[in-house]
């Protein structure tokens, strides 16, 4: 379970940084972008 928590905590910022490399602070816009992406995918 701990490994899954670490995995889920480390992966999202890297995915966001990889998807939005031009963003100066991808962590500050992680939640809004994630919601927008989920809506777009649905």
PDB file of N, CA and C in Angstrom:
ATOM      1  N   UNK A   1       0.846  -1.201   0.000  1.00  0.00           N
ATOM      2  CA  UNK A   1       0.000   0.000   0.000  1.00  0.00           C
ATOM      3  C   UNK A   1       0.876   1.243   0.000  1.00  0.00           C
ATOM      4  N   UNK A   2       1.934   1.251   0.788  1.00  0.00           N
ATOM      5  CA  UNK A   2       2.831   2.414   0.853  1.00  0.00           C
ATOM      6  C   UNK A   2       3.465   2.683  -0.505  1.00  0.00           C
ATOM      7  N   UNK A   3       3.859   1.612  -1.186  1.00  0.00           N
ATOM      8  CA  UNK A   3       4.479   1.790  -2.507  1.00  0.00           C
ATOM      9  C   UNK A   3       3.480   2.403  -3.486  1.00  0.00           C
ATOM     10  N   UNK A   4       2.201   2.002  -3.373  1.00  0.00           N
ATOM     11  CA  UNK A   4       1.183   2.587  -4.252  1.00  0.00           C
ATOM     12  C   UNK A   4       1.005   4.065  -3.950  1.00  0.00           C
ATOM     13  N   UNK A   5       1.030   4.442  -2.665  1.00  0.00           N
ATOM     14  CA  UNK A   5       0.893   5.858  -2.302  1.00  0.00           C
ATOM     15  C   UNK A   5       2.044   6.667  -2.878  1.00  0.00           C
ATOM     16  N   UNK A   6       3.258   6.163  -2.728  1.00  0.00           N
ATOM     17  CA  UNK A   6       4.428   6.858  -3.276  1.00  0.00           C
ATOM     18  C   UNK A   6       4.320   6.930  -4.794  1.00  0.00           C
ATOM     19  N   UNK A   7       3.892   5.832  -5.409  1.00  0.00           N
ATOM     20  CA  UNK A   7       3.745   5.780  -6.862  1.00  0.00           C
ATOM     21  C   UNK A   7       2.747   6.828  -7.348  1.00  0.00           C
ATOM     22  N   UNK A   8       1.605   6.925  -6.656  1.00  0.00           N
ATOM     23  CA  UNK A   8       0.573   7.883  -7.060  1.00  0.00           C
ATOM     24  C   UNK A   8       0.975   9.317  -6.741  1.00  0.00           C
ATOM     25  N   UNK A   9       1.802   9.502  -5.713  1.00  0.00           N
ATOM     26  CA  UNK A   9       2.229  10.859  -5.360  1.00  0.00           C
ATOM     27  C   UNK A   9       3.319  11.362  -6.292  1.00  0.00           C
ATOM     28  N   UNK A  10       4.149  10.455  -6.806  1.00  0.00           N
ATOM     29  CA  UNK A  10       5.281  10.877  -7.645  1.00  0.00           C
ATOM     30  C   UNK A  10       4.880  10.956  -9.117  1.00  0.00           C
ATOM     31  N   UNK A  11       3.993  10.075  -9.553  1.00  0.00           N
ATOM     32  CA  UNK A  11       3.635  10.051 -10.978  1.00  0.00           C
ATOM     33  C   UNK A  11       2.904  11.299 -11.485  1.00  0.00           C
ATOM     34  N   UNK A  12       1.810  11.757 -10.870  1.00  0.00           N
ATOM     35  CA  UNK A  12       1.047  12.889 -11.417  1.00  0.00           C
ATOM     36  C   UNK A  12       1.884  14.112 -11.780  1.00  0.00           C
ATOM     37  N   UNK A  13       2.755  14.627 -10.896  1.00  0.00           N
ATOM     38  CA  UNK A  13       3.570  15.798 -11.275  1.00  0.00           C
ATOM     39  C   UNK A  13       4.427  15.537 -12.501  1.00  0.00           C
ATOM     40  N   UNK A  14       4.979  14.333 -12.628  1.00  0.00           N
ATOM     41  CA  UNK A  14       5.815  14.022 -13.794  1.00  0.00           C
ATOM     42  C   UNK A  14       4.968  13.978 -15.059  1.00  0.00           C
ATOM     43  N   UNK A  15       3.789  13.390 -14.968  1.00  0.00           N
ATOM     44  CA  UNK A  15       2.901  13.328 -16.136  1.00  0.00           C
ATOM     45  C   UNK A  15       2.488  14.732 -16.555  1.00  0.00           C
ATOM     46  N   UNK A  16       2.140  15.571 -15.571  1.00  0.00           N
ATOM     47  CA  UNK A  16       1.739  16.951 -15.876  1.00  0.00           C
ATOM     48  C   UNK A  16       2.908  17.706 -16.485  1.00  0.00           C
ATOM     49  N   UNK A  17       4.107  17.531 -15.931  1.00  0.00           N
ATOM     50  CA  UNK A  17       5.288  18.224 -16.461  1.00  0.00           C
ATOM     51  C   UNK A  17       5.594  17.728 -17.870  1.00  0.00           C
ATOM     52  N   UNK A  18       5.340  16.454 -18.131  1.00  0.00           N
ATOM     53  CA  UNK A  18       5.603  15.908 -19.467  1.00  0.00           C
ATOM     54  C   UNK A  18       4.548  16.384 -20.472  1.00  0.00           C
ATOM     55  N   UNK A  19       3.313  16.524 -19.997  1.00  0.00           N
ATOM     56  CA  UNK A  19       2.239  16.969 -20.887  1.00  0.00           C
ATOM     57  C   UNK A  19       2.299  18.470 -21.117  1.00  0.00           C
ATOM     58  N   UNK A  20       2.642  19.229 -20.072  1.00  0.00           N
ATOM     59  CA  UNK A  20       2.720  20.685 -20.189  1.00  0.00           C
ATOM     60  C   UNK A  20       4.133  21.154 -19.854  1.00  0.00           C
ATOM     61  N   UNK A  21       5.107  20.958 -20.758  1.00  0.00           N
ATOM     62  CA  UNK A  21       6.496  21.340 -20.468  1.00  0.00           C
ATOM     63  C   UNK A  21       6.700  22.849 -20.457  1.00  0.00           C
ATOM     64  N   UNK A  22       5.776  23.606 -21.048  1.00  0.00           N
ATOM     65  CA  UNK A  22       5.927  25.054 -21.111  1.00  0.00           C
ATOM     66  C   UNK A  22       5.379  25.750 -19.867  1.00  0.00           C
ATOM     67  N   UNK A  23       4.675  25.013 -19.017  1.00  0.00           N
ATOM     68  CA  UNK A  23       4.131  25.622 -17.803  1.00  0.00           C
ATOM     69  C   UNK A  23       5.251  25.918 -16.807  1.00  0.00           C
ATOM     70  N   UNK A  24       5.337  27.151 -16.294  1.00  0.00           N
ATOM     71  CA  UNK A  24       6.384  27.502 -15.327  1.00  0.00           C
ATOM     72  C   UNK A  24       6.197  26.769 -13.998  1.00  0.00           C
ATOM     73  N   UNK A  25       4.940  26.621 -13.555  1.00  0.00           N
ATOM     74  CA  UNK A  25       4.648  25.926 -12.301  1.00  0.00           C
ATOM     75  C   UNK A  25       3.519  24.923 -12.538  1.00  0.00           C
ATOM     76  N   UNK A  26       3.858  23.735 -13.036  1.00  0.00           N
ATOM     77  CA  UNK A  26       2.824  22.738 -13.334  1.00  0.00           C
ATOM     78  C   UNK A  26       2.096  22.244 -12.094  1.00  0.00           C
ATOM     79  N   UNK A  27       2.749  22.278 -10.934  1.00  0.00           N
ATOM     80  CA  UNK A  27       2.106  21.785  -9.717  1.00  0.00           C
ATOM     81  C   UNK A  27       0.945  22.689  -9.306  1.00  0.00           C
ATOM     82  N   UNK A  28       1.071  24.017  -9.518  1.00  0.00           N
ATOM     83  CA  UNK A  28       0.013  24.936  -9.104  1.00  0.00           C
ATOM     84  C   UNK A  28      -1.231  24.751  -9.963  1.00  0.00           C
ATOM     85  N   UNK A  29      -1.063  24.272 -11.194  1.00  0.00           N
ATOM     86  CA  UNK A  29      -2.207  24.087 -12.090  1.00  0.00           C
ATOM     87  C   UNK A  29      -2.498  22.605 -12.289  1.00  0.00           C
ATOM     88  N   UNK A  30      -2.060  21.776 -11.352  1.00  0.00           N
ATOM     89  CA  UNK A  30      -2.242  20.332 -11.518  1.00  0.00           C
ATOM     90  C   UNK A  30      -3.717  19.955 -11.386  1.00  0.00           C
ATOM     91  N   UNK A  31      -4.389  20.442 -10.335  1.00  0.00           N
ATOM     92  CA  UNK A  31      -5.782  20.074 -10.107  1.00  0.00           C
ATOM     93  C   UNK A  31      -6.717  20.574 -11.220  1.00  0.00           C
ATOM     94  N   UNK A  32      -6.682  21.848 -11.596  1.00  0.00           N
ATOM     95  CA  UNK A  32      -7.576  22.320 -12.670  1.00  0.00           C
ATOM     96  C   UNK A  32      -7.336  21.579 -13.979  1.00  0.00           C
ATOM     97  N   UNK A  33      -6.080  21.364 -14.332  1.00  0.00           N
ATOM     98  CA  UNK A  33      -5.770  20.659 -15.574  1.00  0.00           C
ATOM     99  C   UNK A  33      -6.279  19.218 -15.494  1.00  0.00           C
ATOM    100  N   UNK A  34      -6.127  18.588 -14.355  1.00  0.00           N
ATOM    101  CA  UNK A  34      -6.571  17.205 -14.207  1.00  0.00           C
ATOM    102  C   UNK A  34      -8.088  17.125 -14.404  1.00  0.00           C
ATOM    103  N   UNK A  35      -8.838  18.055 -13.796  1.00  0.00           N
ATOM    104  CA  UNK A  35     -10.288  18.051 -13.951  1.00  0.00           C
ATOM    105  C   UNK A  35     -10.668  18.290 -15.409  1.00  0.00           C
ATOM    106  N   UNK A  36      -9.987  19.225 -16.052  1.00  0.00           N
ATOM    107  CA  UNK A  36     -10.291  19.516 -17.456  1.00  0.00           C
ATOM    108  C   UNK A  36     -10.020  18.281 -18.316  1.00  0.00           C
ATOM    109  N   UNK A  37      -8.908  17.601 -18.041  1.00  0.00           N
ATOM    110  CA  UNK A  37      -8.579  16.415 -18.832  1.00  0.00           C
ATOM    111  C   UNK A  37      -9.614  15.312 -18.609  1.00  0.00           C
ATOM    112  N   UNK A  38     -10.050  15.131 -17.362  1.00  0.00           N
ATOM    113  CA  UNK A  38     -11.035  14.079 -17.101  1.00  0.00           C
ATOM    114  C   UNK A  38     -12.332  14.390 -17.838  1.00  0.00           C
ATOM    115  N   UNK A  39     -12.730  15.652 -17.856  1.00  0.00           N
ATOM    116  CA  UNK A  39     -13.959  16.021 -18.564  1.00  0.00           C
ATOM    117  C   UNK A  39     -13.784  15.816 -20.065  1.00  0.00           C
ATOM    118  N   UNK A  40     -12.590  16.173 -20.590  1.00  0.00           N
ATOM    119  CA  UNK A  40     -12.362  16.004 -22.022  1.00  0.00           C
ATOM    120  C   UNK A  40     -12.387  14.526 -22.405  1.00  0.00           C
ATOM    121  N   UNK A  41     -11.791  13.690 -21.548  1.00  0.00           N
ATOM    122  CA  UNK A  41     -11.759  12.264 -21.865  1.00  0.00           C
ATOM    123  C   UNK A  41     -13.166  11.671 -21.822  1.00  0.00           C
ATOM    124  N   UNK A  42     -14.002  12.148 -20.906  1.00  0.00           N
ATOM    125  CA  UNK A  42     -15.371  11.644 -20.831  1.00  0.00           C
ATOM    126  C   UNK A  42     -16.217  12.330 -21.896  1.00  0.00           C
TER     127      UNK A  42
END
